[in-house]
Amino acid sequence: EPEVTQTPSHQVTQMGQEVILRCVPISNHLYFYWYRQILGQKVEFLVSFYNNEISEKSEIFDDQFSVERPDGSNFTLKIRSTKLEDSAMYFCASSEPLAGSYEQYFGPGTRLTVT
Amino acid sequence: QKEVEQDPGPLSVPEGAIVSLNCTYSNSAFQYFMWYRQYSRKGPELLMYTYSSGNKEDGRFTAQVDKSSKYISLFIRDSQPSDSATYLCAMSFGGAQKLVFGQGTRLTINP
């Protein structure tokens, strides 16, 4: 069964460093998303991406964040200068709205630890 | 008032029991309603997906949406220890728009 994959599973970085989180969405999907979940808190939307551009972003997604689809398979989230409060699980999701169906399928997540 | 409210539990029931999980929401513009299951430190796994009001059944799982009351439910019949997880409700305004999640309810099924 097709699935969303994410790498790395765990990333440790120092405050102020840049990190890139990688995702391979399900191959025929057209919409891509990043969410994050701080330990013990809700899953929160960060950004959605369609047709090579951002379609929606949350207040969390400030100038320190960027997304890119560098080729036909990968979807990346970059954090330019990490802060302690960026420590969280980051989930990539994708969807393919066939016949009005908008289910979003999530990857296993990348645990980001900022020290 | 929070957009989506969900009792975080924890909820503990014996194996074989019927489990009822619920969420309420404040924005009547939500159109799509989902239930996800999340095991510890894993990604959310889609269980049920419904559009607008009504019921949907899939095996031991039944999802109900009551838009007039802004209330959604997930029922699990013949619960198994493997059903022990955190259950997240999520909803969207439409199309391929962002999901808004509840807090999640931690469920334990005791053998």
Short mmCIF file of C-alpha atoms in Angstrom, two decimals:
data_model
loop_
_atom_site.label_atom_id
_atom_site.label_comp_id
_atom_site.label_asym_id
_atom_site.label_seq_id
_atom_site.Cartn_x
_atom_site.Cartn_y
_atom_site.Cartn_z
CA GLU A 1 0.00 0.00 0.00
CA PRO A 2 1.43 3.44 -0.91
CA GLU A 3 2.56 5.55 2.02
CA VAL A 4 4.14 8.87 2.86
CA THR A 5 7.75 8.55 3.96
CA GLN A 6 9.86 11.03 5.91
CA THR A 7 13.56 11.38 6.66
CA PRO A 8 15.28 11.59 9.01
CA SER A 9 13.22 9.99 11.77
CA HIS A 10 15.07 12.05 14.37
CA GLN A 11 17.13 15.20 13.93
CA VAL A 12 19.10 16.90 16.66
CA THR A 13 20.39 20.38 15.95
CA GLN A 14 21.78 23.36 17.79
CA MET A 15 19.84 26.58 18.14
CA GLY A 16 20.47 28.88 15.18
CA GLN A 17 21.29 26.07 12.75
CA GLU A 18 19.38 25.36 9.57
CA VAL A 19 17.52 22.08 9.16
CA ILE A 20 15.83 20.47 6.20
CA LEU A 21 13.15 17.86 6.76
CA ARG A 22 12.36 15.62 3.83
CA CYS A 23 9.18 13.92 2.72
CA VAL A 24 8.20 11.69 -0.18
CA PRO A 25 4.42 12.00 -0.63
CA ILE A 26 2.26 9.29 -2.18
CA SER A 27 3.15 9.28 -5.87
CA ASN A 28 -0.13 10.34 -7.51
CA HIS A 29 -1.00 12.94 -4.87
CA LEU A 30 -1.12 16.61 -5.75
CA TYR A 31 -1.60 18.40 -2.42
CA PHE A 32 1.12 18.42 0.22
CA TYR A 33 1.12 19.60 3.80
CA TRP A 34 3.33 20.07 6.82
CA TYR A 35 2.00 19.85 10.36
CA ARG A 36 3.77 19.83 13.67
CA GLN A 37 2.99 18.44 17.10
CA ILE A 38 4.76 19.77 20.17
CA LEU A 39 4.95 17.08 22.86
CA GLY A 40 1.62 16.76 24.63
CA GLN A 41 -0.13 19.28 22.37
CA LYS A 42 -2.43 19.25 19.37
CA VAL A 43 -1.33 18.58 15.83
CA GLU A 44 -1.04 22.04 14.23
CA PHE A 45 -1.16 23.00 10.57
CA LEU A 46 1.88 24.78 9.15
CA VAL A 47 1.52 25.01 5.37
CA SER A 48 -0.16 23.52 2.33
CA PHE A 49 1.36 23.34 -1.15
CA TYR A 50 -0.20 22.78 -4.53
CA ASN A 51 0.96 23.28 -8.08
CA ASN A 52 4.41 24.40 -6.92
CA GLU A 53 3.21 27.15 -4.67
CA ILE A 54 1.98 27.69 -1.14
CA SER A 55 -1.80 27.59 -1.03
CA GLU A 56 -2.22 28.33 2.67
CA LYS A 57 0.01 28.94 5.68
CA SER A 58 -0.52 29.41 9.38
CA GLU A 59 0.78 32.13 11.69
CA ILE A 60 3.47 29.69 12.82
CA PHE A 61 4.90 29.54 9.29
CA ASP A 62 6.93 32.75 9.41
CA ASP A 63 9.95 33.86 7.39
CA GLN A 64 12.14 31.26 9.09
CA PHE A 65 10.21 28.49 7.33
CA SER A 66 10.15 27.58 3.67
CA VAL A 67 8.92 24.67 1.58
CA GLU A 68 10.07 23.32 -1.72
CA ARG A 69 9.34 20.53 -4.15
CA PRO A 70 12.79 20.24 -5.72
CA ASP A 71 11.88 17.33 -8.00
CA GLY A 72 8.93 15.11 -8.87
CA SER A 73 9.02 13.11 -5.67
CA ASN A 74 10.42 15.07 -2.71
CA PHE A 75 8.78 17.77 -0.60
CA THR A 76 10.96 19.60 1.92
CA LEU A 77 10.51 21.87 4.92
CA LYS A 78 13.42 24.15 5.77
CA ILE A 79 13.85 25.99 9.03
CA ARG A 80 16.54 28.62 8.54
CA SER A 81 17.55 29.41 12.10
CA THR A 82 16.11 26.97 14.59
CA LYS A 83 14.83 28.02 18.00
CA LEU A 84 14.31 25.92 21.10
CA GLU A 85 10.54 26.19 20.60
CA ASP A 86 10.83 24.54 17.17
CA SER A 87 11.39 21.22 18.96
CA ALA A 88 8.45 19.05 17.90
CA MET A 89 7.33 16.17 15.71
CA TYR A 90 6.93 17.35 12.13
CA PHE A 91 4.49 15.46 9.94
CA CYS A 92 4.19 15.58 6.18
CA ALA A 93 0.83 14.70 4.62
CA SER A 94 -0.52 14.41 1.10
CA SER A 95 -3.89 14.11 -0.57
CA GLU A 96 -5.33 13.46 -3.99
CA PRO A 97 -8.83 14.90 -4.40
CA LEU A 98 -10.37 12.36 -6.73
CA ALA A 99 -14.14 12.66 -7.01
CA GLY A 100 -14.35 15.05 -4.07
CA SER A 101 -12.39 12.88 -1.67
CA TYR A 102 -9.91 14.89 0.39
CA GLU A 103 -8.39 12.41 2.82
CA GLN A 104 -4.97 13.44 4.02
CA TYR A 105 -2.45 10.68 4.62
CA PHE A 106 0.34 11.32 7.09
CA GLY A 107 3.93 10.17 7.23
CA PRO A 108 5.59 8.74 10.36
CA GLY A 109 7.09 12.10 11.30
CA THR A 110 10.50 13.59 12.01
CA ARG A 111 11.29 14.32 15.63
CA LEU A 112 13.24 17.59 15.72
CA THR A 113 15.18 18.36 18.88
CA VAL A 114 16.76 21.80 19.14
CA THR A 115 19.39 22.17 21.87
CA GLN B 1 -13.93 29.07 22.67
CA LYS B 2 -11.62 26.54 21.05
CA GLU B 3 -12.37 25.60 17.44
CA VAL B 4 -12.32 21.86 18.15
CA GLU B 5 -12.67 20.38 21.61
CA GLN B 6 -11.93 16.82 22.57
CA ASP B 7 -11.67 15.28 26.03
CA PRO B 8 -8.04 14.13 26.37
CA GLY B 9 -8.99 11.30 28.74
CA PRO B 10 -7.36 9.00 29.55
CA LEU B 11 -10.14 6.49 28.88
CA SER B 12 -9.71 2.91 30.01
CA VAL B 13 -12.21 0.13 29.15
CA PRO B 14 -12.21 -3.68 29.24
CA GLU B 15 -11.69 -5.71 26.08
CA GLY B 16 -14.90 -6.25 24.16
CA ALA B 17 -16.55 -3.02 25.34
CA ILE B 18 -18.11 -0.47 23.04
CA VAL B 19 -16.07 2.73 23.05
CA SER B 20 -17.52 6.15 22.33
CA LEU B 21 -15.20 9.03 21.47
CA ASN B 22 -16.48 12.54 20.82
CA CYS B 23 -15.56 16.00 19.62
CA THR B 24 -17.41 19.27 19.55
CA TYR B 25 -16.64 22.20 17.33
CA SER B 26 -17.60 25.84 17.16
CA ASN B 27 -17.38 26.76 13.47
CA SER B 28 -20.39 25.61 11.46
CA ALA B 29 -18.40 26.03 8.24
CA PHE B 30 -16.56 22.75 8.79
CA GLN B 31 -17.65 20.28 6.11
CA TYR B 32 -15.26 17.32 6.25
CA PHE B 33 -14.72 15.26 9.38
CA MET B 34 -12.03 12.70 10.07
CA TRP B 35 -10.85 10.38 12.77
CA TYR B 36 -7.20 9.44 13.06
CA ARG B 37 -5.48 6.92 15.29
CA GLN B 38 -2.02 7.74 16.59
CA TYR B 39 0.30 5.36 18.37
CA SER B 40 2.99 6.81 20.60
CA ARG B 41 5.54 8.86 18.62
CA LYS B 42 4.03 7.78 15.28
CA GLY B 43 2.14 9.60 12.56
CA PRO B 44 -1.67 9.90 12.55
CA GLU B 45 -3.32 7.03 10.68
CA LEU B 46 -6.60 7.82 8.92
CA LEU B 47 -9.49 5.68 10.22
CA MET B 48 -12.68 7.32 9.04
CA TYR B 49 -13.61 10.16 6.72
CA THR B 50 -17.07 11.66 6.36
CA TYR B 51 -18.54 14.57 4.51
CA SER B 52 -21.30 16.63 6.10
CA SER B 53 -23.83 14.93 8.40
CA GLY B 54 -24.68 11.27 8.77
CA ASN B 55 -23.17 7.94 9.69
CA LYS B 56 -20.42 5.88 8.15
CA GLU B 57 -19.45 2.35 9.12
CA ASP B 58 -16.23 0.45 8.45
CA GLY B 59 -15.90 -2.88 10.20
CA ARG B 60 -15.90 -2.31 13.95
CA PHE B 61 -15.78 1.48 13.54
CA THR B 62 -18.74 3.85 13.09
CA ALA B 63 -18.40 7.59 12.62
CA GLN B 64 -21.32 9.94 13.22
CA VAL B 65 -21.61 13.61 12.38
CA ASP B 66 -24.37 15.84 13.75
CA LYS B 67 -23.86 19.25 12.19
CA SER B 68 -26.89 20.74 13.91
CA SER B 69 -25.26 20.07 17.29
CA LYS B 70 -21.67 20.56 16.03
CA TYR B 71 -20.82 17.16 17.45
CA ILE B 72 -18.99 14.19 15.98
CA SER B 73 -18.50 10.70 17.39
CA LEU B 74 -16.48 7.58 16.77
CA PHE B 75 -17.75 4.25 18.06
CA ILE B 76 -15.55 1.19 18.35
CA ARG B 77 -17.35 -2.14 18.79
CA ASP B 78 -15.77 -5.26 20.25
CA SER B 79 -12.72 -3.24 21.32
CA GLN B 80 -9.34 -5.00 21.25
CA PRO B 81 -6.10 -4.29 23.14
CA SER B 82 -4.60 -3.36 19.76
CA ASP B 83 -7.09 -0.45 19.64
CA SER B 84 -5.16 1.17 22.50
CA ALA B 85 -3.91 4.47 21.06
CA THR B 86 -4.68 8.18 20.95
CA TYR B 87 -7.67 9.03 18.76
CA LEU B 88 -7.69 12.40 17.05
CA CYS B 89 -10.66 14.09 15.50
CA ALA B 90 -9.93 16.50 12.67
CA MET B 91 -12.02 18.63 10.38
CA SER B 92 -11.67 20.98 7.45
CA PHE B 93 -13.70 23.69 5.79
CA GLY B 94 -13.57 22.05 2.43
CA GLY B 95 -11.54 21.01 -0.53
CA ALA B 96 -7.93 20.24 0.21
CA GLN B 97 -7.77 22.79 3.00
CA LYS B 98 -5.94 22.48 6.30
CA LEU B 99 -7.08 20.09 8.99
CA VAL B 100 -7.95 21.45 12.43
CA PHE B 101 -7.33 18.82 15.10
CA GLY B 102 -8.74 18.10 18.50
CA GLN B 103 -6.47 17.45 21.45
CA GLY B 104 -6.79 13.67 21.08
CA THR B 105 -8.23 11.11 23.51
CA ARG B 106 -5.87 8.52 24.94
CA LEU B 107 -7.64 5.14 24.98
CA THR B 108 -6.52 1.95 26.72
CA ILE B 109 -8.27 -1.38 26.17
CA ASN B 110 -7.53 -3.75 29.03
CA PRO B 111 -7.35 -7.51 28.27
#
